[in-house]
Coordinates of C-alpha atoms in Angstrom, one line a residue:
X1 CA 0.0 0.0 0.0
X2 CA 1.4 3.4 -0.9
X3 CA 2.4 5.8 1.8
X4 CA 1.6 8.8 -0.4
X5 CA -1.5 10.7 0.8
X6 CA -4.4 10.5 -1.6
X7 CA -6.1 13.6 -3.0
X8 CA -9.3 14.5 -1.2
X9 CA -11.1 14.4 -4.5
X10 CA -10.4 10.7 -4.8
X11 CA -12.3 9.9 -1.6
X12 CA -15.8 8.5 -1.6
X13 CA -18.6 11.1 -1.4
X14 CA -19.6 9.9 2.1
X15 CA -16.0 10.6 3.3
X16 CA -15.9 14.0 1.7
X17 CA -19.2 15.0 3.4
X18 CA -17.8 13.8 6.7
X19 CA -14.7 16.0 6.2
X20 CA -16.9 19.0 5.4
X21 CA -19.1 18.4 8.5
X22 CA -16.1 18.4 10.8
X23 CA -13.9 21.2 9.5
X24 CA -13.7 24.6 11.3
X25 CA -15.5 27.4 9.5
X26 CA -12.3 29.1 8.4
X27 CA -10.9 26.0 6.9
X28 CA -14.2 25.2 5.3
X29 CA -14.0 28.4 3.4
X30 CA -10.5 27.7 2.2
X31 CA -11.5 24.2 1.0
X32 CA -14.5 25.6 -0.9
X33 CA -12.1 27.8 -2.9
X34 CA -10.0 24.8 -4.2
X35 CA -12.5 23.4 -6.8
X36 CA -16.2 23.4 -7.7
X37 CA -16.8 20.0 -6.1
X38 CA -15.9 21.3 -2.6
X39 CA -17.7 24.5 -3.2
X40 CA -20.9 22.4 -3.8
X41 CA -20.3 20.0 -0.9
X42 CA -19.7 22.7 1.6
X43 CA -22.3 25.2 0.6
X44 CA -24.8 24.1 3.3
X45 CA -22.4 24.7 6.1
X46 CA -20.9 27.8 4.5
X47 CA -24.1 29.5 3.7
X48 CA -26.0 28.7 6.9
X49 CA -24.5 31.8 8.5
X50 CA -23.3 34.0 5.7
X51 CA -20.7 36.4 7.0
X52 CA -20.2 39.3 4.7
X53 CA -16.5 40.1 4.1
X54 CA -14.1 40.8 1.2
X55 CA -13.0 37.2 1.4
X56 CA -16.5 35.8 1.1
X57 CA -17.0 37.9 -2.0
X58 CA -13.8 36.5 -3.6
X59 CA -15.0 32.9 -2.8
X60 CA -18.3 33.6 -4.5
X61 CA -16.7 35.4 -7.4
X62 CA -14.6 32.3 -8.2
X63 CA -17.5 29.9 -8.6
X64 CA -20.6 32.0 -9.2
X65 CA -21.6 33.4 -12.6
X66 CA -20.8 37.1 -12.9
X67 CA -24.6 37.8 -13.4
X68 CA -25.2 36.8 -9.7
X69 CA -22.7 39.3 -8.5
X70 CA -24.0 42.1 -10.6
X71 CA -27.8 41.4 -10.8
X72 CA -28.6 44.9 -12.0
X73 CA -26.7 44.1 -15.2
X74 CA -27.2 40.4 -15.7
X75 CA -29.8 37.8 -14.8
X76 CA -29.0 35.8 -11.7
X77 CA -28.6 32.0 -12.4
X78 CA -31.4 29.9 -11.0
X79 CA -29.1 27.5 -9.1
X80 CA -27.6 30.5 -7.1
X81 CA -31.1 31.7 -6.2
X82 CA -32.1 28.2 -5.1
X83 CA -28.9 27.6 -3.1
X84 CA -29.2 30.9 -1.2
X85 CA -32.9 30.5 -0.6
X86 CA -32.4 26.9 0.8
X87 CA -29.3 27.4 2.8
X88 CA -28.9 30.9 4.1
X89 CA -30.5 31.2 7.5
X90 CA -28.4 34.1 9.0
X91 CA -26.6 37.0 7.5
X92 CA -23.9 38.9 9.4
X93 CA -23.2 42.3 7.9
X94 CA -19.6 43.3 7.4
X95 CA -17.4 45.0 10.0
X96 CA -16.3 47.4 7.3
X97 CA -18.0 48.6 4.2
X98 CA -15.8 48.2 1.1
X99 CA -16.5 47.8 -2.7
X100 CA -16.6 44.1 -2.2
X101 CA -18.9 44.0 0.8
X102 CA -21.2 46.6 -1.0
X103 CA -21.3 44.2 -4.0
X104 CA -22.2 41.3 -1.6
X105 CA -25.1 43.4 -0.1
X106 CA -26.4 44.1 -3.6
X107 CA -26.3 40.3 -4.3
X108 CA -28.1 39.3 -1.1
X109 CA -30.7 42.0 -1.5
X110 CA -31.4 40.8 -5.0
X111 CA -31.6 37.2 -4.0
X112 CA -33.6 37.9 -0.8
X113 CA -33.2 34.4 0.6
X114 CA -36.6 33.0 1.4
X115 CA -35.2 30.9 4.3
X116 CA -33.5 33.9 6.0
X117 CA -34.3 34.1 9.7
X118 CA -31.8 36.5 11.3
X119 CA -29.6 39.5 10.5
X120 CA -26.8 40.8 12.7
X121 CA -25.2 44.3 12.3
X122 CA -21.9 44.7 14.0
X123 CA -20.8 48.3 14.1
X124 CA -18.5 47.8 17.1
X125 CA -19.4 51.3 18.4
X126 CA -18.3 53.1 15.2
X127 CA -20.5 55.9 14.1
X128 CA -18.8 55.8 10.7
X129 CA -20.2 52.2 10.3
X130 CA -23.8 53.4 10.2
X131 CA -22.8 56.3 7.9
X132 CA -21.0 53.9 5.6
X133 CA -24.0 51.6 5.7
X134 CA -26.3 54.3 4.5
X135 CA -23.9 55.2 1.7
X136 CA -23.4 51.5 0.7
X137 CA -27.1 50.8 0.6
X138 CA -28.1 54.1 -1.0
X139 CA -29.8 53.7 -4.4
X140 CA -30.9 50.1 -3.8
X141 CA -34.4 48.9 -2.8
X142 CA -33.0 47.0 0.2
X143 CA -36.1 46.5 2.3
X144 CA -36.9 43.2 0.8
X145 CA -34.0 41.5 2.5
X146 CA -35.7 42.1 5.8
X147 CA -39.1 40.8 4.8
X148 CA -38.7 37.1 6.1
X149 CA -36.5 37.7 9.2
X150 CA -37.6 36.8 12.7
X151 CA -34.4 37.9 14.6
X152 CA -32.5 41.2 14.4
X153 CA -29.4 42.0 16.3
X154 CA -27.9 45.5 16.5
X155 CA -24.5 46.0 18.1
X156 CA -23.8 49.5 19.4
X157 CA -26.8 51.2 17.7
X158 CA -27.5 54.9 17.9
X159 CA -30.9 56.6 17.6
X160 CA -30.2 57.6 14.1
X161 CA -29.7 54.1 13.0
X162 CA -32.8 52.8 14.8
X163 CA -35.0 55.4 13.2
X164 CA -33.5 54.8 9.7
X165 CA -33.6 51.0 10.0
X166 CA -37.1 50.6 11.3
X167 CA -38.4 53.0 8.7
X168 CA -37.7 50.3 6.1
X169 CA -40.5 48.8 4.2
X170 CA -40.4 45.4 2.3
X171 CA -41.8 46.0 -1.2
X172 CA -43.5 42.6 -1.2
X173 CA -45.4 43.0 2.0
X174 CA -45.5 46.8 2.3
X175 CA -44.9 46.3 6.0
X176 CA -42.7 48.5 8.0
X177 CA -39.9 46.8 9.9
X178 CA -41.1 48.7 13.0
X179 CA -44.4 46.8 12.7
X180 CA -42.9 43.3 12.4
X181 CA -43.1 41.0 15.5
X182 CA -39.4 40.5 15.7
X183 CA -37.0 39.2 18.3
X184 CA -34.7 42.2 18.8
X185 CA -31.3 42.1 20.5
X186 CA -29.6 45.3 21.4
X187 CA -26.1 45.1 22.9
X188 CA -22.9 47.1 23.2
X189 CA -22.3 50.8 24.0
X190 CA -23.6 52.9 21.1
X191 CA -21.5 55.6 19.4
X192 CA -22.2 59.3 19.8
X193 CA -25.2 60.6 17.9
X194 CA -24.8 62.6 14.8
X195 CA -24.9 66.3 15.4
X196 CA -27.7 66.8 13.0
X197 CA -30.9 64.7 12.9
X198 CA -34.0 64.9 10.8
X199 CA -37.2 63.2 11.7
X200 CA -40.2 61.8 9.8
X201 CA -40.8 60.9 6.2
X202 CA -37.7 60.6 4.1
X203 CA -35.3 60.2 7.0
X204 CA -32.5 57.7 6.3
X205 CA -30.5 59.1 3.4
X206 CA -31.4 56.5 0.8
X207 CA -31.9 53.4 2.9
X208 CA -34.6 52.1 0.7
X209 CA -38.3 52.6 0.3
X210 CA -39.7 55.0 2.9
X211 CA -43.3 54.9 4.1
X212 CA -45.3 56.7 6.8
X213 CA -43.0 58.0 9.6
X214 CA -42.3 55.6 12.5
X215 CA -41.9 58.6 14.8
X216 CA -45.0 59.8 16.5
X217 CA -45.5 63.2 18.1
X218 CA -46.6 62.7 21.7
X219 CA -46.3 65.0 24.8
X220 CA -44.0 67.4 23.0
X221 CA -41.4 64.8 22.3
X222 CA -40.6 62.3 19.6
X223 CA -41.7 58.7 20.3
X224 CA -40.6 55.7 18.3
X225 CA -43.0 52.8 18.8
X226 CA -41.8 49.3 17.8
X227 CA -44.0 46.2 17.7
X228 CA -41.2 43.9 18.7
X229 CA -42.5 40.8 20.5
X230 CA -39.2 39.6 22.1
X231 CA -36.5 42.0 23.4
X232 CA -33.0 41.2 24.7
X233 CA -31.2 44.3 25.9
X234 CA -27.9 45.0 27.6
X235 CA -28.5 47.9 29.8
X236 CA -25.7 50.5 29.7
X237 CA -25.6 54.3 29.9
X238 CA -25.4 54.8 26.2
X239 CA -28.4 52.5 25.4
X240 CA -30.4 54.1 28.2
X241 CA -30.1 57.4 26.3
X242 CA -30.9 55.8 22.9
X243 CA -34.0 54.0 24.2
X244 CA -35.3 57.0 26.0
X245 CA -37.6 57.7 23.1
X246 CA -38.1 54.1 21.9
X247 CA -41.1 52.3 23.2
X248 CA -42.2 48.6 23.2
X249 CA -45.9 48.1 23.9
X250 CA -46.3 44.6 22.3
X251 CA -43.5 42.7 24.2
X252 CA -44.3 39.1 25.1
X253 CA -40.9 38.4 26.6
X254 CA -38.1 40.6 27.9
X255 CA -34.5 39.7 28.8
X256 CA -32.6 42.4 30.6
X257 CA -28.8 42.1 31.1
X258 CA -27.8 44.5 33.9
X259 CA -24.1 44.5 33.2
X260 CA -23.3 48.1 33.9
X261 CA -25.9 50.6 35.1
X262 CA -26.6 53.4 37.5
X263 CA -30.2 52.7 38.3
X264 CA -33.3 50.7 37.1
X265 CA -35.0 53.5 35.2
X266 CA -34.9 51.9 31.8
X267 CA -35.9 48.5 33.1
X268 CA -38.8 50.0 34.9
X269 CA -39.9 51.9 31.8
X270 CA -39.8 48.7 29.7
X271 CA -41.9 46.9 32.3
X272 CA -44.5 49.8 32.1
X273 CA -44.4 49.7 28.3
X274 CA -45.1 45.9 28.2
X275 CA -47.3 45.3 31.3
X276 CA -50.4 44.4 29.2
X277 CA -48.8 41.6 27.1
X278 CA -45.6 40.5 28.9
X279 CA -45.6 36.8 29.6
X280 CA -41.9 36.1 30.4
X281 CA -39.3 38.2 32.2
X282 CA -35.7 37.4 32.7
X283 CA -33.3 39.7 34.7
X284 CA -29.6 39.0 34.5
X285 CA -27.4 40.6 37.2
X286 CA -23.8 40.7 36.2
X287 CA -21.4 42.2 38.7
X288 CA -23.7 44.9 40.2
X289 CA -26.9 45.3 42.1
X290 CA -27.6 48.9 41.2
X291 CA -28.2 51.8 43.6
X292 CA -31.7 50.9 44.8
X293 CA -33.1 48.5 47.4
X294 CA -36.1 47.6 45.4
X295 CA -38.0 48.8 42.4
X296 CA -41.5 50.2 42.5
X297 CA -44.1 47.5 41.6
X298 CA -45.6 47.4 38.1
X299 CA -48.6 45.1 37.7
X300 CA -47.9 42.4 35.1
X301 CA -51.2 40.7 34.7
X302 CA -50.1 38.4 31.8
X303 CA -46.8 37.2 33.3
X304 CA -46.4 33.5 33.6
X305 CA -42.6 33.1 33.9
X306 CA -40.2 35.1 36.0
X307 CA -36.5 34.3 35.9
X308 CA -34.2 36.3 38.2
X309 CA -30.7 36.0 39.5
X310 CA -30.3 35.2 43.2
X311 CA -28.4 38.4 43.9
X312 CA -31.3 40.5 42.5
X313 CA -34.1 38.9 44.5
X314 CA -34.2 41.8 46.9
X315 CA -34.7 44.4 44.2
X316 CA -37.6 42.5 42.7
X317 CA -39.4 41.4 45.9
X318 CA -42.4 43.5 44.8
X319 CA -43.1 41.0 42.1
X320 CA -45.1 38.9 44.6
X321 CA -47.5 41.8 44.8
X322 CA -47.6 42.8 41.2
X323 CA -48.4 39.5 39.5
X324 CA -51.5 37.2 39.5
X325 CA -51.6 34.7 42.4
X326 CA -51.0 31.1 41.3
X327 CA -50.1 32.1 37.7
X328 CA -46.3 32.7 37.8
X329 CA -43.5 30.2 37.9
X330 CA -40.5 31.8 39.7
X331 CA -37.1 30.5 38.7
X332 CA -34.1 31.7 40.7
X333 CA -30.7 31.4 38.8
X334 CA -27.1 31.6 39.9
X335 CA -27.7 30.4 43.5
X336 CA -24.4 29.3 45.1
X337 CA -24.8 27.7 48.5
X338 CA -21.3 28.5 49.7
X339 CA -21.7 32.3 49.1
X340 CA -25.4 32.9 50.1
X341 CA -25.6 35.2 53.1
X342 CA -28.1 35.3 55.9
X343 CA -29.3 38.7 54.7
X344 CA -30.1 37.2 51.3
X345 CA -32.0 34.4 52.9
X346 CA -34.0 36.9 55.0
X347 CA -35.2 38.4 51.7
X348 CA -35.7 34.9 50.2
X349 CA -37.9 33.9 53.1
X350 CA -40.0 36.9 52.5
X351 CA -40.5 36.2 48.8
X352 CA -40.6 32.4 48.8
X353 CA -42.8 31.5 51.8
X354 CA -46.0 32.9 50.3
X355 CA -48.5 30.9 48.4
X356 CA -48.3 33.4 45.5
X357 CA -46.2 31.3 43.1
X358 CA -47.5 28.4 41.0
X359 CA -44.0 26.8 41.2
X360 CA -40.6 27.7 42.5
X361 CA -37.4 26.5 40.8
X362 CA -33.9 27.1 42.2
X363 CA -31.0 26.7 39.7
X364 CA -27.4 26.2 40.6
X365 CA -25.6 27.5 37.5
X366 CA -22.2 26.2 36.3
X367 CA -21.5 24.0 39.3
X368 CA -18.4 21.8 39.1
X369 CA -19.6 18.2 38.5
X370 CA -17.3 16.5 41.0
X371 CA -18.6 13.3 42.7
X372 CA -18.9 15.1 46.0
X373 CA -20.9 17.9 44.4
X374 CA -23.3 15.5 42.7
X375 CA -23.9 13.5 45.9
X376 CA -24.2 16.7 47.9
X377 CA -27.1 18.1 45.8
X378 CA -29.7 16.7 48.2
X379 CA -27.8 18.2 51.2
X380 CA -27.7 21.7 49.5
X381 CA -31.4 21.5 48.7
X382 CA -32.3 20.7 52.3
X383 CA -30.1 23.5 53.5
X384 CA -31.8 25.9 51.1
X385 CA -35.3 24.9 52.3
X386 CA -34.2 25.3 56.0
X387 CA -32.5 28.7 55.5
X388 CA -35.4 30.1 53.4
X389 CA -37.9 28.8 56.0
X390 CA -40.0 27.1 53.2
X391 CA -42.7 24.6 54.0
X392 CA -42.8 23.1 50.5
X393 CA -39.4 22.3 48.9
X394 CA -38.7 23.9 45.6
X395 CA -37.7 22.2 42.4
X396 CA -33.9 22.1 42.7
X397 CA -31.8 22.0 39.5
X398 CA -28.0 21.9 39.2
X399 CA -26.3 22.7 35.9
X400 CA -23.1 20.7 36.2
X401 CA -20.0 21.7 34.1

């Protein structure tokens, strides 16, 4: 038997598919550029999350007919339309706008993948990114790309970008992005606002078809109303300023990451916005408890699931008075028996010993899965029940790592 390695192309198809399924994404891209066979075999993995970059343009340019890259000039081949429609589930917009990434955007907007579910915009706090985006997208009817999406992630957005983006309208549905029941994720510290802003119809500097203004005039201030159904937001000083005029009255679920904050003003405002429809609330406390002992109660009549970190239980003790009796499952996360204080258990006893909750779940997150830890789970559960003065033991869950 020869010791010389065989060429990949000589392997059976099943082996080639196995190779493609186990390669890192970066190596997968390199493999796809070697010949048409690998470009076809790897397209499902490569296209599932399509990251726009100059390199991804070069890879497409090598195997895709020129008409696909310049759809305004030539007709797009049917096989390209089918591949993108079947395989592209997520699009990540480029970190920097160049001639190649602009060409990619033209291609994707023209193809408008029917299976697209999510779009992520990664500006990394750069105001120039949003300016470059408006320039790159100017002159193209780009609203259709957003028509099928269910998830939208904005990194470091400013108010200008939010107004421009949610004023988009998909030509096929004539529906504003602001009116779509999306899952919206906002994270990162936004860049400073542009010094000059214009509101209303036509705002956006060529970002596509504009319809009726998203901005509504109420109480002598501009209000932006989004019909987002699910909101994930990292609370920071910059986003607090941005969301000061953005309202969410249709939220069904709200996840708040309190990584850095000075108070609970924004969180409280979001609860007031969504108090009619909100069904699930998750509060993450990362490294800080804020500067208040507890927040004022906001009645949430539709709430059925409340998830809260152990260290924030005191701040949200009013939830037992502002939700429907017997309707809410309370889940406490990040409880660590070795670090829980008597003061924290005094609060826990106040919250957990009522008959208000339909169920109480205590979760030990990221607990080391040593034999002693696993066998000691029952002991820690009994200790929790005793210190919290509970008559009925909670459901006790340990996430071992």
